[in-house]
Short mmCIF file of C-alpha atoms and ligand atoms in Angstrom, two decimals:
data_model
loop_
_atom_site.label_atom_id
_atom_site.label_comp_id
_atom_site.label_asym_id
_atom_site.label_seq_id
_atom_site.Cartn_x
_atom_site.Cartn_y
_atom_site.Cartn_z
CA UNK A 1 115.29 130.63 96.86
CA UNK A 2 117.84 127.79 96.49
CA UNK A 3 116.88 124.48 95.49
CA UNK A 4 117.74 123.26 99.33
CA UNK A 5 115.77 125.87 101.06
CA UNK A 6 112.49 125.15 98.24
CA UNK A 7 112.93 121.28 99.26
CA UNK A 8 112.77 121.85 103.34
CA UNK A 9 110.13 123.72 103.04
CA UNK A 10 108.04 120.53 101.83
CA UNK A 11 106.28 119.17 105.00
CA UNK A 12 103.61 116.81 105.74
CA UNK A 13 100.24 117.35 106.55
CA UNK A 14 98.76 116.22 109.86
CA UNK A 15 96.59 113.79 108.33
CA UNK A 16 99.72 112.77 106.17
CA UNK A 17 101.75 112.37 109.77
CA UNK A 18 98.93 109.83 110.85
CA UNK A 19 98.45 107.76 107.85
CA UNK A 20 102.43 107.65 107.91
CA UNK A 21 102.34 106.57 111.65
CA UNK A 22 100.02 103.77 111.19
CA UNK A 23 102.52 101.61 109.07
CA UNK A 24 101.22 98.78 108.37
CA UNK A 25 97.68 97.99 106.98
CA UNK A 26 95.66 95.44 104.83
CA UNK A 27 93.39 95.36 102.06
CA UNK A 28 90.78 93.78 101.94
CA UNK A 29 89.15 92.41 98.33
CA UNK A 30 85.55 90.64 98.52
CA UNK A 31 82.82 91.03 96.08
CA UNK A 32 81.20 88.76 93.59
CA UNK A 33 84.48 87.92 92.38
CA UNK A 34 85.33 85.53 95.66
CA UNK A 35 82.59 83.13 94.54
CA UNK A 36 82.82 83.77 90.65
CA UNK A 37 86.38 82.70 90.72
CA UNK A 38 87.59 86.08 88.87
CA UNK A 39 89.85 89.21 89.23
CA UNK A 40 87.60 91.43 87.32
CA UNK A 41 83.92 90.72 87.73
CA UNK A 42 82.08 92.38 84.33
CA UNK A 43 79.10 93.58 86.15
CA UNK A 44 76.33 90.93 84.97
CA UNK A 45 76.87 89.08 87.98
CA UNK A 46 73.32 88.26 89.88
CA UNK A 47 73.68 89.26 93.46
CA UNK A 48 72.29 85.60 93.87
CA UNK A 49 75.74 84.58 93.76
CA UNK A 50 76.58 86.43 96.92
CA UNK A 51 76.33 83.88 99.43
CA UNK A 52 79.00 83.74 101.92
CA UNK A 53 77.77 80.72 104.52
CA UNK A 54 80.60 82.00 107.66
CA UNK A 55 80.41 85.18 107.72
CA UNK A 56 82.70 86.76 110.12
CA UNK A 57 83.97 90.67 109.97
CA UNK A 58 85.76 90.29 113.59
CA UNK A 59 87.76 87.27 112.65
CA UNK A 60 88.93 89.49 109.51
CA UNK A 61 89.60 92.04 111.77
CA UNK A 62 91.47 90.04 114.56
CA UNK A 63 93.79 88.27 111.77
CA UNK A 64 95.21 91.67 110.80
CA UNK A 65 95.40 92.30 113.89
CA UNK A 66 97.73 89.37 114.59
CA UNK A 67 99.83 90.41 111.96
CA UNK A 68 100.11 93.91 113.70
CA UNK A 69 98.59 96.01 111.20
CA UNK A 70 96.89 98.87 112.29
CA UNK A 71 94.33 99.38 109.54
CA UNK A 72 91.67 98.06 107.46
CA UNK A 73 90.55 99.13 103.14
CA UNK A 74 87.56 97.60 102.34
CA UNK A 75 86.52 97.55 98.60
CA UNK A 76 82.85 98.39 99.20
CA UNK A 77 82.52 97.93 95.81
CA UNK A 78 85.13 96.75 92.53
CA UNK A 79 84.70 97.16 89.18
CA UNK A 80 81.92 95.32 89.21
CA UNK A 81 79.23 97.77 90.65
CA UNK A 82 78.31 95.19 93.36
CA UNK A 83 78.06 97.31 96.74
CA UNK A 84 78.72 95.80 100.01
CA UNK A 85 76.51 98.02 102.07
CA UNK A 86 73.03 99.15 102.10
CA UNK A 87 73.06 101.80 99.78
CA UNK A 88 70.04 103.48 99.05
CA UNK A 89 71.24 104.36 95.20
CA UNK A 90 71.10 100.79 93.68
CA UNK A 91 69.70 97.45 94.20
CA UNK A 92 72.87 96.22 93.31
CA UNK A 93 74.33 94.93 96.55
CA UNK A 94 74.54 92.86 99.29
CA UNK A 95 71.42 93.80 100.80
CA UNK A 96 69.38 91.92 98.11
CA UNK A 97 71.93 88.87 97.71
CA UNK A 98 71.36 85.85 99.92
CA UNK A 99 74.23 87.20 102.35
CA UNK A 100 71.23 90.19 103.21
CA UNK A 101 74.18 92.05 105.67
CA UNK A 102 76.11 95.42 105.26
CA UNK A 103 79.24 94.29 105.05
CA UNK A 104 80.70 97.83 105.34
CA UNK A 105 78.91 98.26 108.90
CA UNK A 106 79.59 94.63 110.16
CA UNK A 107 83.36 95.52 109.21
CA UNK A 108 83.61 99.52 110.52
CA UNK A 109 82.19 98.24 113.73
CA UNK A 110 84.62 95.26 114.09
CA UNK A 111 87.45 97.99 113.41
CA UNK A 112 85.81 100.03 115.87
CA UNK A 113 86.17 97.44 118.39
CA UNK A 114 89.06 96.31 118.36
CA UNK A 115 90.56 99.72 117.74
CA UNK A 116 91.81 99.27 114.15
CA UNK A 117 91.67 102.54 111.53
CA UNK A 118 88.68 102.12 108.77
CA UNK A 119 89.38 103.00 104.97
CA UNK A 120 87.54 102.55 102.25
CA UNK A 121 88.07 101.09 98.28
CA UNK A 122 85.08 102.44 95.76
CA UNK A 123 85.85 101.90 92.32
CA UNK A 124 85.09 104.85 90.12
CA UNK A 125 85.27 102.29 87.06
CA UNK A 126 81.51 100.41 87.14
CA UNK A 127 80.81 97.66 84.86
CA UNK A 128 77.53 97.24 86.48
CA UNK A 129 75.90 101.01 86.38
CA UNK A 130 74.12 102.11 83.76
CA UNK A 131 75.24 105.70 84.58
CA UNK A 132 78.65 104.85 83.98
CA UNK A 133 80.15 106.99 80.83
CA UNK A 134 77.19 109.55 81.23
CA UNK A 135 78.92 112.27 82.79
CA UNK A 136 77.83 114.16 85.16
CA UNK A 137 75.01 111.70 86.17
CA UNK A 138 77.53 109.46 86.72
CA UNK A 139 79.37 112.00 89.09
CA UNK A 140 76.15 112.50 90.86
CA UNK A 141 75.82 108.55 91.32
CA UNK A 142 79.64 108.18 92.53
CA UNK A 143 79.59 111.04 95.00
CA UNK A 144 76.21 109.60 96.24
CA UNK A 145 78.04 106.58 97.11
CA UNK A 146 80.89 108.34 98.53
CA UNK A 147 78.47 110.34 100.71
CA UNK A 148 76.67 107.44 102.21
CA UNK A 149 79.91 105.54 103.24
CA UNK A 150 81.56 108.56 104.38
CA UNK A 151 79.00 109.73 106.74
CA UNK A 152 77.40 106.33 108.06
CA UNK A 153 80.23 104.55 109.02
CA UNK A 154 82.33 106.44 111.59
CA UNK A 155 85.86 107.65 110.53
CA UNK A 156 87.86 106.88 107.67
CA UNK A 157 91.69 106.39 108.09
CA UNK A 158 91.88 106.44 103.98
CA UNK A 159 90.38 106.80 100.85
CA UNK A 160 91.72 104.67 98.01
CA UNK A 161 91.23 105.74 94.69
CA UNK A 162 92.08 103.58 91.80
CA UNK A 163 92.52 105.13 88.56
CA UNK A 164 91.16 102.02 86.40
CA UNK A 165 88.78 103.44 83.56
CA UNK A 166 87.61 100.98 81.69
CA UNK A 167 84.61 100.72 79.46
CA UNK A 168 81.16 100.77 80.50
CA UNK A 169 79.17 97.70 80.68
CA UNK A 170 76.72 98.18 77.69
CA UNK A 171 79.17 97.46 74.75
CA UNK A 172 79.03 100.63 73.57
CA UNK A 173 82.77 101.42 74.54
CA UNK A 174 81.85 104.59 76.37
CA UNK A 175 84.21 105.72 79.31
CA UNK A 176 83.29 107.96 82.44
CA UNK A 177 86.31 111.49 82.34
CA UNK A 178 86.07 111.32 86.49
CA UNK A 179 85.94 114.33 88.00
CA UNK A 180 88.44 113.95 90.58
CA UNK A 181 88.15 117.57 91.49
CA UNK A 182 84.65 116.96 92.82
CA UNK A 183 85.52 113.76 94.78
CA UNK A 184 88.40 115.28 96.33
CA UNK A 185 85.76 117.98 97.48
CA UNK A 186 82.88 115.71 98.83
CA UNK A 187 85.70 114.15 100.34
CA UNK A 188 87.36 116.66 102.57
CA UNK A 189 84.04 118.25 103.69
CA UNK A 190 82.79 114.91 105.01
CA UNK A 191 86.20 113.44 106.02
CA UNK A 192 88.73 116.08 106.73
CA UNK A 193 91.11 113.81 108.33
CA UNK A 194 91.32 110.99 105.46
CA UNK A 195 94.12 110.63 103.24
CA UNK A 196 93.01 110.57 99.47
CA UNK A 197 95.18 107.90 98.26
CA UNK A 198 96.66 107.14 94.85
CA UNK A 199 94.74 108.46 92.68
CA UNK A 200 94.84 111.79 95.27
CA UNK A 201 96.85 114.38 96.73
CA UNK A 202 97.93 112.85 99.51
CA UNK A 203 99.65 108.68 99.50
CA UNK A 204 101.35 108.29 96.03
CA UNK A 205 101.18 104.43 94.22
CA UNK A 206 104.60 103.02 94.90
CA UNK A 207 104.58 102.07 90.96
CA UNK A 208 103.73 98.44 90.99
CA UNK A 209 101.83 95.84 92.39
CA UNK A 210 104.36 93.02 93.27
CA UNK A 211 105.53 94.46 96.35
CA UNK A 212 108.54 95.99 94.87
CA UNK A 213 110.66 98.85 97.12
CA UNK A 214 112.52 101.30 95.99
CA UNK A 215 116.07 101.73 97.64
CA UNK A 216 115.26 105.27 97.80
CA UNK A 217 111.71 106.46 98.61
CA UNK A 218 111.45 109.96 98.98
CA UNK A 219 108.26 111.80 100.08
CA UNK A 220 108.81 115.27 98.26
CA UNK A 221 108.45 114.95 94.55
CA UNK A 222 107.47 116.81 91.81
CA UNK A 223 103.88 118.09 92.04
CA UNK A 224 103.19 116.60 88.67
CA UNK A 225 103.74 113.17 90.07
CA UNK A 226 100.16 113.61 91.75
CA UNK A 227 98.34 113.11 88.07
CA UNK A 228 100.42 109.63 86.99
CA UNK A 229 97.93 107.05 88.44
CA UNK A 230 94.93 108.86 86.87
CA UNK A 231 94.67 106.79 84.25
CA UNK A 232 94.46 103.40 83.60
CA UNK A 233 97.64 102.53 81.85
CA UNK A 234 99.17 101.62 84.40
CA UNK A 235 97.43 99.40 86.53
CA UNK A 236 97.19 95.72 86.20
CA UNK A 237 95.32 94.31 83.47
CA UNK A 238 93.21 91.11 84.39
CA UNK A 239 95.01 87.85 84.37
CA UNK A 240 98.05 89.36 82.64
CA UNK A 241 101.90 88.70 83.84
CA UNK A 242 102.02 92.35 83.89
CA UNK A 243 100.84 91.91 87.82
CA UNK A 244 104.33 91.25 88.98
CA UNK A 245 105.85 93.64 86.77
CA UNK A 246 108.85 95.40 88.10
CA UNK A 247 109.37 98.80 88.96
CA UNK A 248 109.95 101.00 85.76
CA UNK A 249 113.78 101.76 85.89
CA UNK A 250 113.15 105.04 84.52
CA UNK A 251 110.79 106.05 87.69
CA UNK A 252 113.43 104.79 89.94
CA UNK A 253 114.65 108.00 91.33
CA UNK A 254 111.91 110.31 92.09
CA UNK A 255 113.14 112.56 94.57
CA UNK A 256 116.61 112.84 94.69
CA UNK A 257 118.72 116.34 94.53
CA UNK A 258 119.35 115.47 91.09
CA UNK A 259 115.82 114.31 90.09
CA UNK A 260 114.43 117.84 91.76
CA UNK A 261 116.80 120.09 90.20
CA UNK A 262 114.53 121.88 87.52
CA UNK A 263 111.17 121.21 88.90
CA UNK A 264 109.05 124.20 89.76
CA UNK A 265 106.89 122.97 92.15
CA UNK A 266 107.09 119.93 94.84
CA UNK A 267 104.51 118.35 97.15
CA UNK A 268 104.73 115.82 100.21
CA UNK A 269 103.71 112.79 98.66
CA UNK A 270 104.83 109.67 100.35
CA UNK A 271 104.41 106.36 98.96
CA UNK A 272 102.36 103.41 100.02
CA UNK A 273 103.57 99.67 99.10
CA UNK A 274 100.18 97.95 98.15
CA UNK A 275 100.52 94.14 97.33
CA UNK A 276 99.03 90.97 97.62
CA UNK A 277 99.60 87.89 100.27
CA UNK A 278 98.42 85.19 97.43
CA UNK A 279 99.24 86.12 93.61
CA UNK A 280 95.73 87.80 92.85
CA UNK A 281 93.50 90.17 94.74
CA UNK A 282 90.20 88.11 95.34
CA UNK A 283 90.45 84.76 97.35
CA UNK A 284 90.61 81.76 95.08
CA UNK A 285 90.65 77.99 96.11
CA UNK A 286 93.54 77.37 93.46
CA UNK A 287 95.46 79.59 95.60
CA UNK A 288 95.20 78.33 99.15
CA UNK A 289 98.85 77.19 98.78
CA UNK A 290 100.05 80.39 96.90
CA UNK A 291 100.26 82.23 100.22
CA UNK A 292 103.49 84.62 100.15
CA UNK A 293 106.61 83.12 102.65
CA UNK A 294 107.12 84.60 105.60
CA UNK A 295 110.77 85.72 104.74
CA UNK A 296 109.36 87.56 101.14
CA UNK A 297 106.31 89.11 103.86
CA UNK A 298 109.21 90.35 106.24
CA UNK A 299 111.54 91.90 103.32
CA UNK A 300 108.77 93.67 102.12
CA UNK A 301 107.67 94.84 105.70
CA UNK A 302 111.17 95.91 106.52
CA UNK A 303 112.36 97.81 102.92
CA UNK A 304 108.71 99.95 102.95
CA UNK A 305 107.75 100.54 106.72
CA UNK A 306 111.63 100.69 107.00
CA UNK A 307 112.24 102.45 104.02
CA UNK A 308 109.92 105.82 104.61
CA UNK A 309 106.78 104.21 102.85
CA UNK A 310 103.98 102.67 104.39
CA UNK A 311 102.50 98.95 103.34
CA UNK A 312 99.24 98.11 102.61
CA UNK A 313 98.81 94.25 102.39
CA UNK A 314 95.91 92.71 100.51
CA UNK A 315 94.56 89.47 102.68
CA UNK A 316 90.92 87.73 100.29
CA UNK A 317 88.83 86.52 102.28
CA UNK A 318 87.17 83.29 101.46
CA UNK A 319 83.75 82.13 99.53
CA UNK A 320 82.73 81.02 103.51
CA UNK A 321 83.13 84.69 104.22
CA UNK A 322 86.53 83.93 106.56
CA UNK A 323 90.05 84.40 106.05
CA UNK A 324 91.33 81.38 104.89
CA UNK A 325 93.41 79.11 108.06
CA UNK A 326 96.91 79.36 105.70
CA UNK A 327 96.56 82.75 105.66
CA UNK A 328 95.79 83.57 109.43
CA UNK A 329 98.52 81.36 110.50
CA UNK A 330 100.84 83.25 108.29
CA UNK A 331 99.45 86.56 109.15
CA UNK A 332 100.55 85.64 112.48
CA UNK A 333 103.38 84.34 112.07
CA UNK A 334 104.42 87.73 110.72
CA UNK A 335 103.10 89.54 113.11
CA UNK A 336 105.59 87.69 115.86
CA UNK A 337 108.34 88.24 114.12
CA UNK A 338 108.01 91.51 113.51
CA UNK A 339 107.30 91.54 117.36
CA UNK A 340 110.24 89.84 118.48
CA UNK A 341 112.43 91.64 115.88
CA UNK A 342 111.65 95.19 117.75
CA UNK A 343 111.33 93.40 121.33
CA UNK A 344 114.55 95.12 123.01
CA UNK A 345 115.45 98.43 122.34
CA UNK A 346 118.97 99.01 124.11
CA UNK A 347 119.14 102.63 123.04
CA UNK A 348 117.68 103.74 126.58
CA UNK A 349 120.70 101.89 128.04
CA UNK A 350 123.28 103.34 125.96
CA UNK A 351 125.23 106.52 125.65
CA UNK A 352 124.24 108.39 122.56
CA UNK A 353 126.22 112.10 121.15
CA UNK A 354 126.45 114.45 118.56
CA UNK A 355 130.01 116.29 119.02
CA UNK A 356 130.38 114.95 122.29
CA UNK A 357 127.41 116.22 123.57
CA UNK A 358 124.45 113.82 124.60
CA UNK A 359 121.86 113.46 122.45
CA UNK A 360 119.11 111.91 125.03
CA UNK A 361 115.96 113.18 123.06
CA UNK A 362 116.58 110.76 120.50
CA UNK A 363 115.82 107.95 123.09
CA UNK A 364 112.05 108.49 123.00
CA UNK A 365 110.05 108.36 119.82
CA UNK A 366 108.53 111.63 119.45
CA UNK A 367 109.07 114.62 117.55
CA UNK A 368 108.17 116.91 120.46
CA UNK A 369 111.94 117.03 121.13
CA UNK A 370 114.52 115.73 118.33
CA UNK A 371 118.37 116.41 117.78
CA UNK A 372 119.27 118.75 114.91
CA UNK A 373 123.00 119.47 113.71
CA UNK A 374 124.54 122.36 113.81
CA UNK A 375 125.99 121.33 110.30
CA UNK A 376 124.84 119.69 107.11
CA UNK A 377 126.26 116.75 108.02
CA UNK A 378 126.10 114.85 111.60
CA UNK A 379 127.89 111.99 113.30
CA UNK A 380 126.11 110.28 116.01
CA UNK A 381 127.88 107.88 118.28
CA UNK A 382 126.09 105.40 119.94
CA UNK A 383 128.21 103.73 123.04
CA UNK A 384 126.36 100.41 124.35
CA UNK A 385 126.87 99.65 128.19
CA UNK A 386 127.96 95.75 126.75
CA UNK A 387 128.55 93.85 123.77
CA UNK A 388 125.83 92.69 122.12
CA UNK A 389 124.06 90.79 119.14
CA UNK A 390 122.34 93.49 116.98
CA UNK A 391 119.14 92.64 115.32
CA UNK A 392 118.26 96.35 113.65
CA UNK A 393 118.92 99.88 114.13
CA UNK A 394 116.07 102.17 113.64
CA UNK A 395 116.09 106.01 112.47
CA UNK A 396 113.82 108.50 111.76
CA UNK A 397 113.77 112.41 111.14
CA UNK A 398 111.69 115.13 112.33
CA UNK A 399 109.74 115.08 109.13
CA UNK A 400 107.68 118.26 110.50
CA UNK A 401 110.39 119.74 109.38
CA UNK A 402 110.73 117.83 105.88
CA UNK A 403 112.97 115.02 104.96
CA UNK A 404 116.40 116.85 104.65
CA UNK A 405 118.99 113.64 104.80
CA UNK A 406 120.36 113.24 101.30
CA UNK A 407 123.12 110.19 102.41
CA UNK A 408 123.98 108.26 105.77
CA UNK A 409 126.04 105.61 106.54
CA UNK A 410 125.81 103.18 109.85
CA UNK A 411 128.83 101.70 111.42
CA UNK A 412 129.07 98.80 113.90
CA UNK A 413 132.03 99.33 116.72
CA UNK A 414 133.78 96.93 118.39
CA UNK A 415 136.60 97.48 120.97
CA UNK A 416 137.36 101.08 119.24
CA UNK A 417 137.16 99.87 115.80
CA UNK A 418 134.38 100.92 113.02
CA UNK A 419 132.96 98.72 110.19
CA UNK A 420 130.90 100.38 107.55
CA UNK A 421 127.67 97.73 107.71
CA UNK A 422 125.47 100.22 105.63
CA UNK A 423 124.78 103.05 103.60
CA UNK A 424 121.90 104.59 102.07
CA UNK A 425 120.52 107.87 100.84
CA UNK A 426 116.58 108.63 102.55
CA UNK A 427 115.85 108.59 106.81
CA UNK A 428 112.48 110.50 106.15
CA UNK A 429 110.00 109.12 108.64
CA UNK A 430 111.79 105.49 109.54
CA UNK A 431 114.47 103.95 108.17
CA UNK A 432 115.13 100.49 109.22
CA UNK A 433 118.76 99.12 108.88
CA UNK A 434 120.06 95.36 109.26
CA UNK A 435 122.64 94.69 111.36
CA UNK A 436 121.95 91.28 110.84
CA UNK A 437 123.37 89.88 114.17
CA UNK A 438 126.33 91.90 113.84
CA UNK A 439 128.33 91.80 117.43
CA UNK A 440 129.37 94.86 118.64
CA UNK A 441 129.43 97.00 121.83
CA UNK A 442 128.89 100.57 119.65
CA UNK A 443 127.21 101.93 116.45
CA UNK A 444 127.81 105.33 114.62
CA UNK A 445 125.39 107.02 112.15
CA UNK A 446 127.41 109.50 109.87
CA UNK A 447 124.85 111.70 108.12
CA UNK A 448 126.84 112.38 105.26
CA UNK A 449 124.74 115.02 103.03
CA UNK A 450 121.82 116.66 104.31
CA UNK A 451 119.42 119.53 102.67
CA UNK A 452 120.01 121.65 105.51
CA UNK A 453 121.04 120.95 109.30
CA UNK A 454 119.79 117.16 109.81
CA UNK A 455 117.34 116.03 112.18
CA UNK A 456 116.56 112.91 114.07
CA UNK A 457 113.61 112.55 116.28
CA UNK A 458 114.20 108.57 117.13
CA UNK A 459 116.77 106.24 117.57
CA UNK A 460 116.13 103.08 118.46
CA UNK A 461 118.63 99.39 118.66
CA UNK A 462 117.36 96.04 118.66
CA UNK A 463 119.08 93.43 119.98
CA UNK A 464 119.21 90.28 117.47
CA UNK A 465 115.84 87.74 118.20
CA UNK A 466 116.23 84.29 118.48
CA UNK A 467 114.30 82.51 114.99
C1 FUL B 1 93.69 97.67 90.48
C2 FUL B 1 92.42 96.85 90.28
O1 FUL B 1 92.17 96.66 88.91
C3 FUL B 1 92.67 95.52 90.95
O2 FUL B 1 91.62 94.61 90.78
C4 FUL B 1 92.92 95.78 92.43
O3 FUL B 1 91.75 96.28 93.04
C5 FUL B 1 94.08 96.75 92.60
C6 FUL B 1 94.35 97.12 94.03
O4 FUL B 1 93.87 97.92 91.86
O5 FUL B 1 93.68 98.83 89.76
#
């Protein structure tokens, strides 16, 4: 089998299509951390300290939901070993703090209604357990946990696995070997539909934490990619610089032809942007002016949403137990632009052919009916009915049928003549380019190098917003 035909024959799982259809998402980081003032809480924290006064899961819920996110990770519990929901396998959580709620069911039922996907965050690191380091009993305690919140609160969109491994909490340096194998187990059986993320089979890391995107973000990689984040290396250490840290230019090209060319065996993976809207994780009041601007919120939203990946944006909430007012007004401020950038699609309007022949099927976005070329190249033209401003021009393949674009390159047209505005190597699921107000009554797409015959399931053409 050549390379090519070993490469298409990568495809997504179902549950892989609908984590990569839901976009954009948030994180959400609460524990004893938002009222200790810390990123890393070391596990002696009382749950007296737990004492959020405003409590409010639906106002969490209806902020991302401004933003138009269409998901929700809780971490039901950090490193710390605090638990936000009324387990039954310590006394460590919220239960017994002055807060007395499950913060888990107040939040899966505010997703619930208001029709938001549910994920969950539990840290195998626990500075708190005294389990933690012991092996199998520690197993037994983790998948515990993971059995209670996967079977009591409704279904979960993801789960997100981190790979810290620190040291336990009693000073006698010992570390917990997790047994992913087993999680991944408990996992499926409860949750078939989840997506085991990061530190799982099935949404890779992006490889930082700064919001970062790669030009190029392929979804089949080598399988051995799947065992990076296991470990703890690489993950932010408390309080360091190292949070921003940069993409490793050696990791920079994952999936490429090239990159693929002697590796036995490749897996879907795609890759999920996970960052930040203030410069740490947990709320804290030095930061109420640290929010991110809404121009860095929108780059990021555009170059991983638009640039095959999916983003997963971390929004503290507050000591009070509420997102904090500079947040929610940016959150929504995001959330209308992103609106009003993807307002008016002309594509239905206009004339769009491969060869010559039309290519309507593009016009809907679906992958019950897509265009596929009868080469390994295309060129798609893309006649407007008028002149216009163009905001964006959207693109995605059938990725049921793998990502097989290798290079494109978009046009804009005006009165017969071309002007080469971009060009790029990965479609996979959506590709968003800028046209950034670029007049022009006509836009081609020249698919330039493909795996095998290209395909394209959606094409869509914004005309330029007002900002
Ligand atoms: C890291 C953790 O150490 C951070 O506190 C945060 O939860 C981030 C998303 O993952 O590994």
């Amino acid at each position: 089998m050549t390379l090519d035909e070993r490469l298409i024959q990568t495809v997504p799982s179902e549950r892989q299509i609908r984590h990569q259809q839901l976009g954009f998402y948030a994180f959400i980081h609460f524990t004893v951390n938002t009222f200790t003032d810390r990123e890393w809480g070391d596990g002696s924290e009382p749950p007296s300290v737990f004492a959020p006064t405003r409590l409010d899961a639906e106002q969490w819920v209806k902020v991302i939901k401004s933003a138009g996110m269409k998901g929700l990770i809780l971490t039901c519990k950090h490193h710390d070993g605090f638990c936000l929901w009324d387990t039954k396998l310590t006394d460590h959580n919220a239960m017994n703090s002055p807060c007395g709620r499950d913060i888990v069911r107040e939040v899966s039922d505010a997703c619930k209604k208001h029709g938001i996907a549910f994920g969950i965050y539990l840290s195998p690191w626990d500075r708190h357990s005294p389990l933690y380091g012991m092996g199998k009993a520690y197993d037994d305690y983790y998948v515990g946990q993971l059995t209670e919140l996967l079977t009591d609160y409704g279904s979960i969109f993801s789960v997100w696995l981190d790979g810290a491994c620190g040291e336990s909490a009693d000073g006698s340096g010992r570390k917990q070997y997790y047994d992913w194998e087993r999680y991944y187990s408990v996992i499926r059986r409860l949750q078939p539909d989840a997506c085991i993320s990061v530190c799982g089979p099935d949404v890779r890391w992006c490889g930082n934490e700064a919001g970062h995107t790669r030009a190029s973000e392929w979804s089949v990689v080598p399988l051995r990619t799947r065992d990076t984040e296991k470990t703890a290396e690489r993950s932010q250490h408390e309080d360091s610089a190292d949070f921003r840290r940069r993409i490793n230019a050696g990791d920079e090209d994952l999936g490429s032809r090239q990159a693929l060319e002697n590796e036995h065996e490749l897996i879907w993976y795609p890759a999920e942007v996970n960052t930040s809207l203030r410069p740490g994780w947990f709320w804290h009041e030095s930061e109420n002016d640290k929010v991110r601007s809404l121009d860095e919120l929108f780059d990021i939203y555009l170059s991983s949403v638009g640039g095959n990946a999916t983003f997963l944006l971390n929004v503290p909430p507050t000591n009070e137990g509420l997102i904090h007012p500079n947040d929610a007004a940016r959150l929504a401020e995001l959330g209308r632009l992103i609106a009003d950038s993807f307002a008016e699609n002309i594509a239905p309007e206009a004339e769009i052919t491969a060869d010559g022949n039309a290519i309507d099927c593009v016009k809907t976005d679906s992958t019950d009916e897509y265009y596929m070329s009868e080469r390994e190249n295309a060129e798609i033209v893309i006649k407007l009915p008028r002149k216009e401003k163009l905001g964006y021009l959207v693109i995605k393949e059938n990725i049921r049928l793998s990502q097989r674009v290798e290079s494109f390159a978009a046009d804009v047209m005006e009165g017969g003549i071309c002007r080469e505005i971009y060009r790029g190597t990965v479609i996979g699921y959506k590709r968003i380019v800028p046209l950034g107000g670029a007049a022009a009554d006509g836009l081609r797409i020249r698919i330039t190098d493909s795996r095998s015959k290209p395909t394209v399931a959606f094409i869509g053409v914004y005309r330029q917003a007002e900002r």
